[in-house]
JSON list of C-alpha atoms and ligand atoms in Angstrom, two decimals:
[
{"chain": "W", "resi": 1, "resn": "UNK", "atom": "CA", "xyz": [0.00, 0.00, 0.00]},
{"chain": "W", "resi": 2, "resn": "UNK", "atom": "CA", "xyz": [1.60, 3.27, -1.10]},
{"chain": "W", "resi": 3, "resn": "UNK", "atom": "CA", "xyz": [-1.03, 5.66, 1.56]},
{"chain": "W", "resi": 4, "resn": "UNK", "atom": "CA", "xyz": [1.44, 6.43, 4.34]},
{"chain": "W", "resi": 5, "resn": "UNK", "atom": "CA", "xyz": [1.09, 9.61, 6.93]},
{"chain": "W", "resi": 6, "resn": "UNK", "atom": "CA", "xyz": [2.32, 11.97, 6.18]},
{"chain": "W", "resi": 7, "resn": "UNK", "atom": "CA", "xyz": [6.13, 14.12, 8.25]},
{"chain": "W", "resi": 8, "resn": "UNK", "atom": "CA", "xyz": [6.45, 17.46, 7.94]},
{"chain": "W", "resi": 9, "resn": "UNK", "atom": "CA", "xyz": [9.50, 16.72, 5.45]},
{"chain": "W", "resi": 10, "resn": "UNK", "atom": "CA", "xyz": [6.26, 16.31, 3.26]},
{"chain": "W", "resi": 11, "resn": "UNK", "atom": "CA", "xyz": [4.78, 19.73, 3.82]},
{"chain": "W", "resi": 12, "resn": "UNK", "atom": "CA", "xyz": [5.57, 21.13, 0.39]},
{"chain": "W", "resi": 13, "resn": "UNK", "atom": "CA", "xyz": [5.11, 18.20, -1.62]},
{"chain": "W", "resi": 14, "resn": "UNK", "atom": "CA", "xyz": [1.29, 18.34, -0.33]},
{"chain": "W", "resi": 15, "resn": "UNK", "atom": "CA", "xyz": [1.16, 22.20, -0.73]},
{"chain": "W", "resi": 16, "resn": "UNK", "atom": "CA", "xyz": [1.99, 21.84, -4.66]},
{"chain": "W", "resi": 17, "resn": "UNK", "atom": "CA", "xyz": [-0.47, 19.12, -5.40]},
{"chain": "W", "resi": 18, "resn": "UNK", "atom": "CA", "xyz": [-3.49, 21.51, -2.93]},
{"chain": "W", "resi": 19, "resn": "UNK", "atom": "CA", "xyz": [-2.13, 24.47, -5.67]},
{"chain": "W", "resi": 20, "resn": "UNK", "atom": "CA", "xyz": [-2.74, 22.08, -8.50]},
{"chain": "W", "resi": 21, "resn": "UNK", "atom": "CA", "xyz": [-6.03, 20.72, -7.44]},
{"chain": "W", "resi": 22, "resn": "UNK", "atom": "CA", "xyz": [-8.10, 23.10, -5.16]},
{"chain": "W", "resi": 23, "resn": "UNK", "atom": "CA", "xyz": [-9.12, 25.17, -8.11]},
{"chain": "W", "resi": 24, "resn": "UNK", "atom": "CA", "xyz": [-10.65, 21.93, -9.44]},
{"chain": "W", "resi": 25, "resn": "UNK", "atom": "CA", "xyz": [-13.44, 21.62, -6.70]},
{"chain": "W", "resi": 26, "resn": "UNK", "atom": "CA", "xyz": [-14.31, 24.85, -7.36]},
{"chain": "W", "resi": 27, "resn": "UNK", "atom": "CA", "xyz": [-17.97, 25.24, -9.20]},
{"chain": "W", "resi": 28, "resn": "UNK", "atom": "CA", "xyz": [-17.92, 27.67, -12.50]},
{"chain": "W", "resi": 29, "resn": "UNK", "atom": "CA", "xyz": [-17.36, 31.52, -11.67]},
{"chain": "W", "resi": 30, "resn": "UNK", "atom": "CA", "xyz": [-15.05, 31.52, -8.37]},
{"chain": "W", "resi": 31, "resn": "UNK", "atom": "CA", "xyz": [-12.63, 34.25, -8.97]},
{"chain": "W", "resi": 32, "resn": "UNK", "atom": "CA", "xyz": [-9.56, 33.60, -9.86]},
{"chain": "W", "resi": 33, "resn": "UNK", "atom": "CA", "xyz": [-7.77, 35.60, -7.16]},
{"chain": "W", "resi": 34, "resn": "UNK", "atom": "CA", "xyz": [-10.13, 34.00, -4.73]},
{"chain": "W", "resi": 35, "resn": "UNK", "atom": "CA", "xyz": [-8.65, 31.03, -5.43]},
{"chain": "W", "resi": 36, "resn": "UNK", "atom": "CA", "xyz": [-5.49, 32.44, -6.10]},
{"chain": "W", "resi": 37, "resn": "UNK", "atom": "CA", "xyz": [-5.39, 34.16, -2.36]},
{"chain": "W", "resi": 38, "resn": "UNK", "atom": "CA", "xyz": [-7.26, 30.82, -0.78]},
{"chain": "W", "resi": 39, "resn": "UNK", "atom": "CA", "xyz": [-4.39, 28.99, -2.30]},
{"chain": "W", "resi": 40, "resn": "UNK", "atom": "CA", "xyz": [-1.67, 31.16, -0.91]},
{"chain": "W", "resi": 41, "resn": "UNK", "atom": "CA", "xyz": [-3.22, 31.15, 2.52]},
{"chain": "W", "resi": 42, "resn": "UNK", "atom": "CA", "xyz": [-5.35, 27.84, 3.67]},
{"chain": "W", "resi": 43, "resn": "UNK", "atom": "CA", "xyz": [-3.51, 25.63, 1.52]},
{"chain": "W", "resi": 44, "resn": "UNK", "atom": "CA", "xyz": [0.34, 27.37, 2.51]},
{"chain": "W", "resi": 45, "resn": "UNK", "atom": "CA", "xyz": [3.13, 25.53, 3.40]},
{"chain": "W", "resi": 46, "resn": "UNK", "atom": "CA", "xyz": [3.27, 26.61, 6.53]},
{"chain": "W", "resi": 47, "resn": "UNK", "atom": "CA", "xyz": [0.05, 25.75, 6.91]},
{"chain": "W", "resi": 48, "resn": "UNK", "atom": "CA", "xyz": [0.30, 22.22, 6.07]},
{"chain": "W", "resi": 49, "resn": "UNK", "atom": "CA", "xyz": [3.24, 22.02, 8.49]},
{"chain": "W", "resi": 50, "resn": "UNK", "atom": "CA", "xyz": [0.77, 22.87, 11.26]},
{"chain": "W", "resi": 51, "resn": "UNK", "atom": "CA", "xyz": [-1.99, 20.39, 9.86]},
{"chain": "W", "resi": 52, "resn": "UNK", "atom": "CA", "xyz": [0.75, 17.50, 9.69]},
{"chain": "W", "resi": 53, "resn": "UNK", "atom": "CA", "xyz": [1.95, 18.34, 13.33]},
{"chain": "W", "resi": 54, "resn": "UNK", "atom": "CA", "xyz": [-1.62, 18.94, 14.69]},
{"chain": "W", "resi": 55, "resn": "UNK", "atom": "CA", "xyz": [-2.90, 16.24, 16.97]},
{"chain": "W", "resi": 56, "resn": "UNK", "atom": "CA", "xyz": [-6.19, 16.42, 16.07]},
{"chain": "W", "resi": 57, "resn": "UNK", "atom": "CA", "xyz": [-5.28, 15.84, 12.33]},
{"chain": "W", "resi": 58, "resn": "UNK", "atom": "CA", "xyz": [-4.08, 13.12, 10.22]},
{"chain": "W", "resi": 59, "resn": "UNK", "atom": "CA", "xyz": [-2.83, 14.09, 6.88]},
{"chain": "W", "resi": 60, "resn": "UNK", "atom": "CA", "xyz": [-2.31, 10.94, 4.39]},
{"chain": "W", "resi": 61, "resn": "UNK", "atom": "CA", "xyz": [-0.45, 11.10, 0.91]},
{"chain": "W", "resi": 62, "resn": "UNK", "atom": "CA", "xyz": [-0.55, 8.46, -1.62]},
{"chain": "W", "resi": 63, "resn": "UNK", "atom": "CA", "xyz": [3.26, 8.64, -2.94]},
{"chain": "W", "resi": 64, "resn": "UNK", "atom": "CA", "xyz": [4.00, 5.20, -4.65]},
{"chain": "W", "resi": 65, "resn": "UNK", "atom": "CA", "xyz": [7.32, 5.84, -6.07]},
{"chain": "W", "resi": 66, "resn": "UNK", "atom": "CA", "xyz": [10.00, 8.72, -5.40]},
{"chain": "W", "resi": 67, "resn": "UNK", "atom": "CA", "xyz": [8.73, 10.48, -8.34]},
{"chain": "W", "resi": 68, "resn": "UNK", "atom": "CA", "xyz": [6.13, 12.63, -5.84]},
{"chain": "W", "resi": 69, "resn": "UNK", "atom": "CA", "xyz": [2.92, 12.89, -4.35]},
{"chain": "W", "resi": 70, "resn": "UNK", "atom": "CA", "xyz": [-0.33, 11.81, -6.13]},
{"chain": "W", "resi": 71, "resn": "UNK", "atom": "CA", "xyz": [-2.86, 13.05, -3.76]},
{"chain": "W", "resi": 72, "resn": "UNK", "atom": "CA", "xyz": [-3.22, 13.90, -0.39]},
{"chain": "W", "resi": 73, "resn": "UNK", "atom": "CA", "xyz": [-6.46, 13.16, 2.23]},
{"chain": "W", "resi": 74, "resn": "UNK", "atom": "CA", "xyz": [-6.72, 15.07, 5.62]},
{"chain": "W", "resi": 75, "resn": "UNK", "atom": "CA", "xyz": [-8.11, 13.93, 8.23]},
{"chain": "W", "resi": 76, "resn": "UNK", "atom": "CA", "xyz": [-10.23, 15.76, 11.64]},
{"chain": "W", "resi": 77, "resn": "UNK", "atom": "CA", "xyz": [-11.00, 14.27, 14.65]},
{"chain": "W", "resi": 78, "resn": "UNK", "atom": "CA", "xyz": [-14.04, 15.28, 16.83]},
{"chain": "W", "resi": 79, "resn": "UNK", "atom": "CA", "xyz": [-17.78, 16.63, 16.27]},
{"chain": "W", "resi": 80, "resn": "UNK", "atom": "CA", "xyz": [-17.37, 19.45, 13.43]},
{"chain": "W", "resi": 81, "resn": "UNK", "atom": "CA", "xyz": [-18.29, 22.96, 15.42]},
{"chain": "W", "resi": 82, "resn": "UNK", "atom": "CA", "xyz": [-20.76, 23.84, 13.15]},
{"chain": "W", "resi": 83, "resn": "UNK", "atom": "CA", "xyz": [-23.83, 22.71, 14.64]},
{"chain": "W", "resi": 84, "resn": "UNK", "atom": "CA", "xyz": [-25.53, 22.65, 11.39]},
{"chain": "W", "resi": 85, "resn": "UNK", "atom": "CA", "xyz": [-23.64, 20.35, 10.26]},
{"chain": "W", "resi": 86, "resn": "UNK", "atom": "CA", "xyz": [-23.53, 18.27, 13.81]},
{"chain": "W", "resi": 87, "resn": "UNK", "atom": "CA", "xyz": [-27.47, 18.36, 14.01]},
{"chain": "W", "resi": 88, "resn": "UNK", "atom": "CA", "xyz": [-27.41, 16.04, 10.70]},
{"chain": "W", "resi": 89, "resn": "UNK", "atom": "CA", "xyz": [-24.58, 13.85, 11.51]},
{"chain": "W", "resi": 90, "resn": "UNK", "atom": "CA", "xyz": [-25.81, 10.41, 12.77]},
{"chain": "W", "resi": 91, "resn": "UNK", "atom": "CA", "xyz": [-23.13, 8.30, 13.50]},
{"chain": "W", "resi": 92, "resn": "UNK", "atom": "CA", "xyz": [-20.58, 9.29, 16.19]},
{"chain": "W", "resi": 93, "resn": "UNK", "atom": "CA", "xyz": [-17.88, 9.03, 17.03]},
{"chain": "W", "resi": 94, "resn": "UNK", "atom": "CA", "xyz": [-16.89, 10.66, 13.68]},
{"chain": "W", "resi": 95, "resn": "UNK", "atom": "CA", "xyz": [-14.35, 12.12, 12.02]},
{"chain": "W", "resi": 96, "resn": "UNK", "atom": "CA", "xyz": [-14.44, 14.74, 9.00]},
{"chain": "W", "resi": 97, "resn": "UNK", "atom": "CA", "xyz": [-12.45, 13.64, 5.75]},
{"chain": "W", "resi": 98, "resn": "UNK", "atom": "CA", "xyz": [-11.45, 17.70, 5.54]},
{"chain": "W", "resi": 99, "resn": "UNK", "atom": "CA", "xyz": [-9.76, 17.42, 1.55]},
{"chain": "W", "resi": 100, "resn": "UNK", "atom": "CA", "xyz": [-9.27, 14.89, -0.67]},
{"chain": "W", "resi": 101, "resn": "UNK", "atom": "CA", "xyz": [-7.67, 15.98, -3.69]},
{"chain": "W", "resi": 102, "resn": "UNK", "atom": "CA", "xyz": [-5.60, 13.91, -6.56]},
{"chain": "W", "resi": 103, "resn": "UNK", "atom": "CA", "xyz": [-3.73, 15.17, -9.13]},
{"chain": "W", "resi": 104, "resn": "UNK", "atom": "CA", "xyz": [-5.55, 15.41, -12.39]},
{"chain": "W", "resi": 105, "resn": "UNK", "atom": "CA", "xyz": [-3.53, 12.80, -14.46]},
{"chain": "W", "resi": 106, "resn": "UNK", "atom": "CA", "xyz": [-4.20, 10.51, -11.93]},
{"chain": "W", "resi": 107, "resn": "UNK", "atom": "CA", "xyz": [-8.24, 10.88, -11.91]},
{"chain": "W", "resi": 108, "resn": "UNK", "atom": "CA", "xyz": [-9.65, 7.61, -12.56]},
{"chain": "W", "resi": 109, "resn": "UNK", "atom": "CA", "xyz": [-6.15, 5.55, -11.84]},
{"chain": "W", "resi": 110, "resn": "UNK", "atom": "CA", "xyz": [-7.16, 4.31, -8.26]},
{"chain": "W", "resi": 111, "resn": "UNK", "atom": "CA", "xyz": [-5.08, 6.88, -6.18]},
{"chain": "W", "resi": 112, "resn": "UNK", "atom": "CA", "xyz": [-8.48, 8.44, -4.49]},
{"chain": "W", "resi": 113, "resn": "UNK", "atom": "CA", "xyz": [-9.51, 4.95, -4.02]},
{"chain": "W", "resi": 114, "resn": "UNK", "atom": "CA", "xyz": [-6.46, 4.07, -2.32]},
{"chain": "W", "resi": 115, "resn": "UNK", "atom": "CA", "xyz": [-6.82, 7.35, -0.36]},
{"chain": "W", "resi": 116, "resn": "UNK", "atom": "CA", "xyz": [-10.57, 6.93, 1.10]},
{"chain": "W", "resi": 117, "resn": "UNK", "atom": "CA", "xyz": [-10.22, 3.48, 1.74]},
{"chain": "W", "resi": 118, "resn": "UNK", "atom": "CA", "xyz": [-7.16, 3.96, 4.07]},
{"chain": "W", "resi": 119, "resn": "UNK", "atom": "CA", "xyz": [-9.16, 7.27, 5.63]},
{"chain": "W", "resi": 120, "resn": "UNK", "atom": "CA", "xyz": [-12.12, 4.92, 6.39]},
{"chain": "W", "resi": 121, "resn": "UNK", "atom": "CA", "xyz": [-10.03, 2.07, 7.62]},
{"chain": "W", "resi": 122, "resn": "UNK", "atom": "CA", "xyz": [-8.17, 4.82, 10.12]},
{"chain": "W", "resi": 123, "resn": "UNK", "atom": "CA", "xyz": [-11.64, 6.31, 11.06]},
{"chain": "W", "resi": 124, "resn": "UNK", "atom": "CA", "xyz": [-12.54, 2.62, 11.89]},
{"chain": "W", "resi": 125, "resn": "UNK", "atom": "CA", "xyz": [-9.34, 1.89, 13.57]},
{"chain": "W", "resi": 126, "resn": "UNK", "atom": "CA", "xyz": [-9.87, 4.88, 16.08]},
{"chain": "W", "resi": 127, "resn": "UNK", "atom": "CA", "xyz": [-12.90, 3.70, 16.89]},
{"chain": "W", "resi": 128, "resn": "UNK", "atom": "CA", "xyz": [-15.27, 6.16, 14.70]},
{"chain": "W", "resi": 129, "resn": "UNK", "atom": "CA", "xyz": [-18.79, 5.25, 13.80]},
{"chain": "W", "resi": 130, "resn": "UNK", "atom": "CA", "xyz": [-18.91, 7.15, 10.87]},
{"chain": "W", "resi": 131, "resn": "UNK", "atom": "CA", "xyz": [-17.19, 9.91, 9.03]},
{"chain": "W", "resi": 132, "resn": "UNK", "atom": "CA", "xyz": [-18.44, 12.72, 6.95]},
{"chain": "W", "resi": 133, "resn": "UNK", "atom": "CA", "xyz": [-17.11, 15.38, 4.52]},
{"chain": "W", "resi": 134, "resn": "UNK", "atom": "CA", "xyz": [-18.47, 18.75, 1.99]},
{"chain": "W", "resi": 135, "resn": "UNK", "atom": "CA", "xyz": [-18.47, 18.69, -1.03]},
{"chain": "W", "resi": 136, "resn": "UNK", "atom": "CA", "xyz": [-19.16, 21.26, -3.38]},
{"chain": "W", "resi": 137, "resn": "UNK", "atom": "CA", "xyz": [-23.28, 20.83, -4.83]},
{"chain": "W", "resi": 138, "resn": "UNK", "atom": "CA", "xyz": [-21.76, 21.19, -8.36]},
{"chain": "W", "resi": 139, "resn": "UNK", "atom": "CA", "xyz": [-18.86, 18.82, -8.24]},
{"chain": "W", "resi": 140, "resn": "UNK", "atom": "CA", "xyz": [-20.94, 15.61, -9.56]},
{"chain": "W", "resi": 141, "resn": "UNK", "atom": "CA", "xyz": [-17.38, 13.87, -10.08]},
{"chain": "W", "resi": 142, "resn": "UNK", "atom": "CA", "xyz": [-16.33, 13.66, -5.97]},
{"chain": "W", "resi": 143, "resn": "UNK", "atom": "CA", "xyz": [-20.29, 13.30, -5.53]},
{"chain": "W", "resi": 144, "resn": "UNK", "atom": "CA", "xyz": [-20.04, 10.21, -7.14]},
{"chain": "W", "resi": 145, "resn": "UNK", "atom": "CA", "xyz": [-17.03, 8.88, -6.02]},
{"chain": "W", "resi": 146, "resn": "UNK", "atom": "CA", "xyz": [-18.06, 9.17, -2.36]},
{"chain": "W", "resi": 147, "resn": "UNK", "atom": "CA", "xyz": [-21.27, 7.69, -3.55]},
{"chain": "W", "resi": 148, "resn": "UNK", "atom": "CA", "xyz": [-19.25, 4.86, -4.47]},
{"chain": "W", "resi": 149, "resn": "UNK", "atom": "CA", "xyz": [-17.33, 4.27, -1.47]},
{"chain": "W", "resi": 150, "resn": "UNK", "atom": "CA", "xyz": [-20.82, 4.42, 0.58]},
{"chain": "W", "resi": 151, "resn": "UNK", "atom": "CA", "xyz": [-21.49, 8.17, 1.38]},
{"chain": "W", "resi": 152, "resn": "UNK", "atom": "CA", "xyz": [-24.44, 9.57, 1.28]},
{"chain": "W", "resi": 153, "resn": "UNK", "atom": "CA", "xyz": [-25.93, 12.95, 1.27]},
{"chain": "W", "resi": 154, "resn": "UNK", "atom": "CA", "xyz": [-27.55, 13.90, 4.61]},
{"chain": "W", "resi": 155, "resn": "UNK", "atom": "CA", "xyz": [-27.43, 17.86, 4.56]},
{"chain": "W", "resi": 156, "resn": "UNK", "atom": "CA", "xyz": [-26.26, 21.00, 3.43]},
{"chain": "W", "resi": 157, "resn": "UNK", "atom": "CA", "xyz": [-23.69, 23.30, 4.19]},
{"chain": "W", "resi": 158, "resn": "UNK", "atom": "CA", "xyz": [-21.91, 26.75, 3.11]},
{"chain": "W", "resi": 159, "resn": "UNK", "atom": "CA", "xyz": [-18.08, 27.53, 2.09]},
{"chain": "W", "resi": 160, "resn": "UNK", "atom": "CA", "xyz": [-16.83, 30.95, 1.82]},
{"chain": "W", "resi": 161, "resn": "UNK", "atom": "CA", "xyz": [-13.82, 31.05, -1.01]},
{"chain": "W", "resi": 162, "resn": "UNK", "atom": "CA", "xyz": [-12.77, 34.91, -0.72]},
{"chain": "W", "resi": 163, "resn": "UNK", "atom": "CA", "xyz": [-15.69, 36.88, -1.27]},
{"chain": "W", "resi": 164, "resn": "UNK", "atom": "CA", "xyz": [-18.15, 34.60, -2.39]},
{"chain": "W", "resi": 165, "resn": "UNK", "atom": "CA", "xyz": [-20.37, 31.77, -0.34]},
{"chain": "W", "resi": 166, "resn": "UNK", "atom": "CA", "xyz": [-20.39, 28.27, -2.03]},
{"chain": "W", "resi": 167, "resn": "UNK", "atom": "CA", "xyz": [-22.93, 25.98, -1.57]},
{"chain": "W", "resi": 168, "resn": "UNK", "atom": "CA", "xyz": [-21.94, 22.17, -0.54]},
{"chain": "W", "resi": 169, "resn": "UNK", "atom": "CA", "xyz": [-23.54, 18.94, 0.52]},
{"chain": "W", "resi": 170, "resn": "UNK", "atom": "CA", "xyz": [-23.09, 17.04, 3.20]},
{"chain": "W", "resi": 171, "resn": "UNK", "atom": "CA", "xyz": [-21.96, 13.64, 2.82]},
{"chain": "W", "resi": 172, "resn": "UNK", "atom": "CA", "xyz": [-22.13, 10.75, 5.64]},
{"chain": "W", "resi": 173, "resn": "UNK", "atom": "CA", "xyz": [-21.11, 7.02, 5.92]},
{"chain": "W", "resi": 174, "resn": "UNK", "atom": "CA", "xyz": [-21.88, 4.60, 8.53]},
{"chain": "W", "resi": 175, "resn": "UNK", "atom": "CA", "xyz": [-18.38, 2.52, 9.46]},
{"chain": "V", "resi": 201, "resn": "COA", "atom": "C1", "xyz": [-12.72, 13.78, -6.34]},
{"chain": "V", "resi": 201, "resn": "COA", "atom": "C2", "xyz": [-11.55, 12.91, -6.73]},
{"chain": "V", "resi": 201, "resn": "COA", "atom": "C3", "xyz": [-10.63, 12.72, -5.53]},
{"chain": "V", "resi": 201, "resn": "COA", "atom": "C4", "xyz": [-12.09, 11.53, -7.15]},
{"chain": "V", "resi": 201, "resn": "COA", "atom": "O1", "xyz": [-11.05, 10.75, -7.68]},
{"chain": "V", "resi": 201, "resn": "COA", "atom": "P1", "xyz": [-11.22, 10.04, -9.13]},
{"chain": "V", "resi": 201, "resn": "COA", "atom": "O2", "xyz": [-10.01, 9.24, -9.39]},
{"chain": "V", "resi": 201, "resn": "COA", "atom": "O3", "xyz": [-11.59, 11.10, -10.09]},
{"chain": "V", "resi": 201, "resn": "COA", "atom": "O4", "xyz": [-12.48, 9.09, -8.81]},
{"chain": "V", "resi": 201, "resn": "COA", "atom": "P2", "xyz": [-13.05, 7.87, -9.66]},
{"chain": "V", "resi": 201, "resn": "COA", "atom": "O5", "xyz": [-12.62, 7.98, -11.09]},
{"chain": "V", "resi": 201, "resn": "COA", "atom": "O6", "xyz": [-12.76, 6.63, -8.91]},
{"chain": "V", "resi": 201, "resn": "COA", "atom": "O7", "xyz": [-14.62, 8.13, -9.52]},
{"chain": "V", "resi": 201, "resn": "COA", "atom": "C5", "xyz": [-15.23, 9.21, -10.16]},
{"chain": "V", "resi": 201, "resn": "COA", "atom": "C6", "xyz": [-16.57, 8.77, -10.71]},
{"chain": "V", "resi": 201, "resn": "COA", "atom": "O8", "xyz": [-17.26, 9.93, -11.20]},
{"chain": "V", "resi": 201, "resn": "COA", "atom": "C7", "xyz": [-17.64, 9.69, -12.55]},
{"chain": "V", "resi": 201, "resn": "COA", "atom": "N1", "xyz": [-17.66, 10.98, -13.20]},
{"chain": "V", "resi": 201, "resn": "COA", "atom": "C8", "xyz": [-16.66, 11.60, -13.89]},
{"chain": "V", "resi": 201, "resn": "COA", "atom": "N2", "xyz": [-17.09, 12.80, -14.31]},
{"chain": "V", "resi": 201, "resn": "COA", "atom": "C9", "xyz": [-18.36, 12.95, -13.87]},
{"chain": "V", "resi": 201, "resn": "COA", "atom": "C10", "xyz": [-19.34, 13.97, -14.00]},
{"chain": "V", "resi": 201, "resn": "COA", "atom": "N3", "xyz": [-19.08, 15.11, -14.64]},
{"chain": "V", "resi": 201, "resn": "COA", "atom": "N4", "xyz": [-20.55, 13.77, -13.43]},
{"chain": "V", "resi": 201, "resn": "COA", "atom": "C11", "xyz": [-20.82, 12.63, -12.75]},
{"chain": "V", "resi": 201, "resn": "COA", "atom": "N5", "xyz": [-19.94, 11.62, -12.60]},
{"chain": "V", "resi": 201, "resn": "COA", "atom": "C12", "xyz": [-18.72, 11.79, -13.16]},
{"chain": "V", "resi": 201, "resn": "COA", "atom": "C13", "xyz": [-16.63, 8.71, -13.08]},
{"chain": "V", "resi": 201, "resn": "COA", "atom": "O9", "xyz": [-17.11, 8.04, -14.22]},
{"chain": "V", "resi": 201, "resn": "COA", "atom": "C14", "xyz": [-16.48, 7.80, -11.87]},
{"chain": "V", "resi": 201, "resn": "COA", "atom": "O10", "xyz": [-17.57, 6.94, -11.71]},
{"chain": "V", "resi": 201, "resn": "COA", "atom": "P3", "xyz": [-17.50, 5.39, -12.20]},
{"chain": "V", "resi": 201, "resn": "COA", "atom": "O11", "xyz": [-16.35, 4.77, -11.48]},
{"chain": "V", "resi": 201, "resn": "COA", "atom": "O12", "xyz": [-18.83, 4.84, -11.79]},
{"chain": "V", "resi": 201, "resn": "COA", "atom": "O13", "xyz": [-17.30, 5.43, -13.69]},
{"chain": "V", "resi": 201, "resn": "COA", "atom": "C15", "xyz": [-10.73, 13.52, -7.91]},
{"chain": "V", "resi": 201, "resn": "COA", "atom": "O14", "xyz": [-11.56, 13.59, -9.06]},
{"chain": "V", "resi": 201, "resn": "COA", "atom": "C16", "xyz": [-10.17, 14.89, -7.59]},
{"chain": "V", "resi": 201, "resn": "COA", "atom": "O15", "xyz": [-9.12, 15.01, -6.99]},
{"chain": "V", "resi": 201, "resn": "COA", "atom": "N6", "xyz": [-10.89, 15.94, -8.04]},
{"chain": "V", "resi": 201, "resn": "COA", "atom": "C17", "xyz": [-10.42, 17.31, -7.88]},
{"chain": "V", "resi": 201, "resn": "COA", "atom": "C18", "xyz": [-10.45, 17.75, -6.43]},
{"chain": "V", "resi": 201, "resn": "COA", "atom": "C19", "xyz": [-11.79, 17.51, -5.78]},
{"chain": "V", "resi": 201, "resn": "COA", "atom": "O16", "xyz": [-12.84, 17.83, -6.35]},
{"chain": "V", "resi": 201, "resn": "COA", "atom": "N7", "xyz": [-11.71, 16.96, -4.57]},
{"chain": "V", "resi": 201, "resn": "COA", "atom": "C20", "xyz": [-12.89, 16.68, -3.77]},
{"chain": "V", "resi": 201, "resn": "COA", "atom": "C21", "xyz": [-13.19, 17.87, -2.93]},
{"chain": "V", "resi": 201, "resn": "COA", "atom": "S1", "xyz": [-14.57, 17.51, -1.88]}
]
């Protein structure tokens, strides 16, 4: 299995293939510098130095040869804050699959499948009843996928990218 977790030595191999593929979940008309400043800020470096060494997340890359980094999952512990989101969650313990993102010439190849099933089989292995994750309402490619691996939609929920308020889904399994 090439899904391993990921060191902080990793940090920038996760932050190129975020640069590559967040502007891929984005639906039709998100500004370019929204993305653009999104990219330089969320998805940092930096930042993903802090999510690797954060105890309350799990960040898994699927890097089967030296050649790089295919995609990247992370992973949150706990009840989301939100509780929107919390009030249509029904299996807990949970945890939130927070991004799941593969680069493009690897769509269809089996990397995201590698990637979910080792998120579910840690979600399982720490004990979680479910796990849950948003996805954007226009992105019918990751809507199916999930749909694939067992999620289903149980809600709705909103993501601000820079100035503008996207509308997502949320999606549930039962582990
Ligand atoms: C979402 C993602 C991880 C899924 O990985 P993948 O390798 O593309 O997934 P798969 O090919 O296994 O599954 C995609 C399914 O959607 C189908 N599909 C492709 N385009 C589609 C479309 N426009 N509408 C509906 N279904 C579509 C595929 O045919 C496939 O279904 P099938 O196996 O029944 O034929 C990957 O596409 C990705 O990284 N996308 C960009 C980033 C992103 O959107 N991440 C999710 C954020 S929540």
């Amino acid at each position: 299995m090439s899904v391993r977790v990921a060191r902080s030595a990793d940090a920038a191999g996760i932050a190129d293939v975020a640069a590559l593929t967040f502007p891929l979940a984005c639906p039709p008309g998100t500004r370019p510098e929204d993305i653009e400043h999104f990219i330089s800020t969320v998805l940092s470096v930096e930042n993903f130095e802090a999510y690797i060494a954060d105890e309350a997340r799990t960040v898994l890359i699927d890097e089967p040869t030296e050649a790089g980094i295919l995609g990247y999952a992370m992973l949150v512990a706990g009840l989301p804050a939100d509780p929107g989101i919390r009030a249509v969650l029904s299996a807990e313990p949970t945890l939130e699959i927070s991004k799941l993102y593969v680069r493009p010439t690897e769509h269809g190849n089996g990397v995201a499948g590698r990637l979910i099933s080792s998120a579910l089989s840690y979600a399982r292995e720490s004990g979680c009843r479910g796990a849950w994750l948003g996805v954007n309402n226009q992105n019918a490619r990751a809507q199916r996928f999930y749909s694939k691996h067992g999620f289903e939609i149980v809600g709705t929920k909103t993501f601000v990218v820079g100035v503008q308020t996207h509308d997502d889904y949320v999606m549930q399994v039962r582990l």
